[in-house]
C-alpha cells in the first residue's frame, strides 16, 4: 500500500481558524433549523401514534355516520340547507357530485 501524500492529509483541528461572525451566524441558523426539523419529526411521530391508537381503540366512535349525526345536531340549519340543495339538484347530480367530493373527503381524512 502506498502511504498518503502530505498534500492529501486531513488538517489538524488546531490548524483550523475559528469561524468569522458571518460564518457563525450561518452555523447557528443551520443548528436552529436542524432542531426545528427534529422537533417536527417528533411531533409528527406522536401525532401518528395517537391517531393509530384512536383508530385501534374505537372504530365505531369514528364512523362517518356518527360524525354526520354529530354535525347535524350542532348545525341543523346547514343540514336543512344541504337537504334543500339535494332536492333541487336531483339524484343524478347528487351522485355525480358524490363521485367528485367523496374521494376528496377520503384524502382529507388521512
CSV table of C-alpha atoms in Angstrom, one decimal:
chain,number,residue,atom,x,y,z
A,1,UNK,CA,0.0,0.0,0.0
A,2,UNK,CA,1.2,3.4,-0.8
A,3,UNK,CA,1.4,6.0,2.0
A,4,UNK,CA,-0.8,9.0,1.8
A,5,UNK,CA,0.9,12.1,0.4
A,6,UNK,CA,1.3,15.1,2.8
A,7,UNK,CA,-1.0,17.2,0.5
A,8,UNK,CA,-4.0,14.9,1.0
A,9,UNK,CA,-3.7,14.7,4.8
A,10,UNK,CA,-6.6,16.0,6.8
A,11,UNK,CA,-5.8,19.2,8.6
A,12,UNK,CA,-5.5,19.1,12.4
A,13,UNK,CA,-8.3,20.8,14.3
A,14,UNK,CA,-5.8,23.2,15.9
A,15,UNK,CA,-4.9,24.4,12.4
A,16,UNK,CA,-8.5,25.4,11.5
A,17,UNK,CA,-9.2,29.1,12.3
A,18,UNK,CA,-12.3,30.0,14.3
A,19,UNK,CA,-15.3,30.9,12.2
A,20,UNK,CA,-16.0,34.6,11.4
A,21,UNK,CA,-19.1,36.3,12.6
A,22,UNK,CA,-20.9,35.7,9.3
A,23,UNK,CA,-19.9,32.1,9.3
A,24,UNK,CA,-21.0,31.7,12.9
A,25,UNK,CA,-24.5,33.2,12.1
A,26,UNK,CA,-24.9,30.6,9.3
A,27,UNK,CA,-23.8,27.8,11.6
A,28,UNK,CA,-26.3,29.0,14.2
A,29,UNK,CA,-29.1,29.1,11.6
A,30,UNK,CA,-28.3,25.6,10.5
A,31,UNK,CA,-28.3,24.3,14.1
A,32,UNK,CA,-31.7,26.1,14.7
A,33,UNK,CA,-33.2,24.6,11.5
A,34,UNK,CA,-32.0,21.1,12.4
A,35,UNK,CA,-33.5,21.4,15.9
A,36,UNK,CA,-36.8,22.7,14.4
A,37,UNK,CA,-36.9,19.8,11.9
A,38,UNK,CA,-36.1,17.3,14.6
A,39,UNK,CA,-39.0,18.7,16.7
A,40,UNK,CA,-41.3,18.5,13.7
A,41,UNK,CA,-40.4,14.8,13.2
A,42,UNK,CA,-41.0,14.0,16.8
A,43,UNK,CA,-44.4,15.8,16.8
A,44,UNK,CA,-45.4,14.0,13.6
A,45,UNK,CA,-44.5,10.7,15.1
A,46,UNK,CA,-46.5,11.5,18.2
A,47,UNK,CA,-49.5,12.5,16.1
A,48,UNK,CA,-49.4,9.4,14.0
A,49,UNK,CA,-49.1,7.2,17.1
A,50,UNK,CA,-52.1,9.0,18.7
A,51,UNK,CA,-54.2,8.6,15.6
A,52,UNK,CA,-53.3,4.9,15.3
A,53,UNK,CA,-54.2,4.5,19.0
A,54,UNK,CA,-57.6,6.1,18.4
A,55,UNK,CA,-58.3,4.0,15.3
A,56,UNK,CA,-57.5,0.8,17.1
A,57,UNK,CA,-59.4,1.8,20.3
A,58,UNK,CA,-62.8,2.6,18.8
A,59,UNK,CA,-63.5,2.3,15.2
A,60,UNK,CA,-67.3,2.7,15.9
A,61,UNK,CA,-66.7,6.0,17.6
A,62,UNK,CA,-65.0,7.4,14.5
A,63,UNK,CA,-67.5,6.2,11.9
A,64,UNK,CA,-68.7,8.6,9.3
A,65,UNK,CA,-72.3,8.1,10.2
A,66,UNK,CA,-71.7,9.2,13.8
A,67,UNK,CA,-69.7,12.2,12.7
A,68,UNK,CA,-72.5,13.2,10.4
A,69,UNK,CA,-75.0,12.8,13.2
A,70,UNK,CA,-72.9,15.0,15.4
A,71,UNK,CA,-72.6,17.6,12.7
A,72,UNK,CA,-76.4,17.5,12.2
A,73,UNK,CA,-77.0,18.1,15.9
A,74,UNK,CA,-74.6,21.0,16.0
A,75,UNK,CA,-75.6,22.6,12.7
A,76,UNK,CA,-79.3,21.9,12.0
A,77,UNK,CA,-79.7,24.9,9.6
A,78,UNK,CA,-76.8,23.8,7.5
A,79,UNK,CA,-78.3,20.3,7.3
A,80,UNK,CA,-81.7,21.7,6.2
A,81,UNK,CA,-79.9,23.8,3.6
A,82,UNK,CA,-78.0,20.8,2.2
A,83,UNK,CA,-81.2,18.8,2.1
A,84,UNK,CA,-82.9,21.6,0.1
A,85,UNK,CA,-80.0,21.7,-2.3
A,86,UNK,CA,-80.2,18.0,-2.7
A,87,UNK,CA,-83.9,18.1,-3.5
A,88,UNK,CA,-83.4,20.9,-6.0
A,89,UNK,CA,-80.4,19.3,-7.7
A,90,UNK,CA,-81.9,15.9,-8.2
A,91,UNK,CA,-80.5,12.4,-7.7
A,92,UNK,CA,-78.3,12.3,-10.9
A,93,UNK,CA,-76.4,15.5,-10.0
A,94,UNK,CA,-76.0,14.3,-6.4
A,95,UNK,CA,-74.5,11.0,-7.5
A,96,UNK,CA,-72.2,12.8,-9.9
A,97,UNK,CA,-71.0,15.3,-7.2
A,98,UNK,CA,-70.6,12.5,-4.7
A,99,UNK,CA,-68.2,10.9,-7.1
A,100,UNK,CA,-66.2,14.1,-7.0
A,101,UNK,CA,-66.4,15.0,-3.4
A,102,UNK,CA,-66.1,11.6,-1.6
A,103,UNK,CA,-62.5,11.0,-2.9
A,104,UNK,CA,-61.5,14.5,-1.7
A,105,UNK,CA,-63.0,13.8,1.7
A,106,UNK,CA,-61.3,10.5,2.0
A,107,UNK,CA,-58.0,12.1,1.1
A,108,UNK,CA,-58.5,14.8,3.8
A,109,UNK,CA,-59.4,12.1,6.4
A,110,UNK,CA,-55.9,10.7,6.1
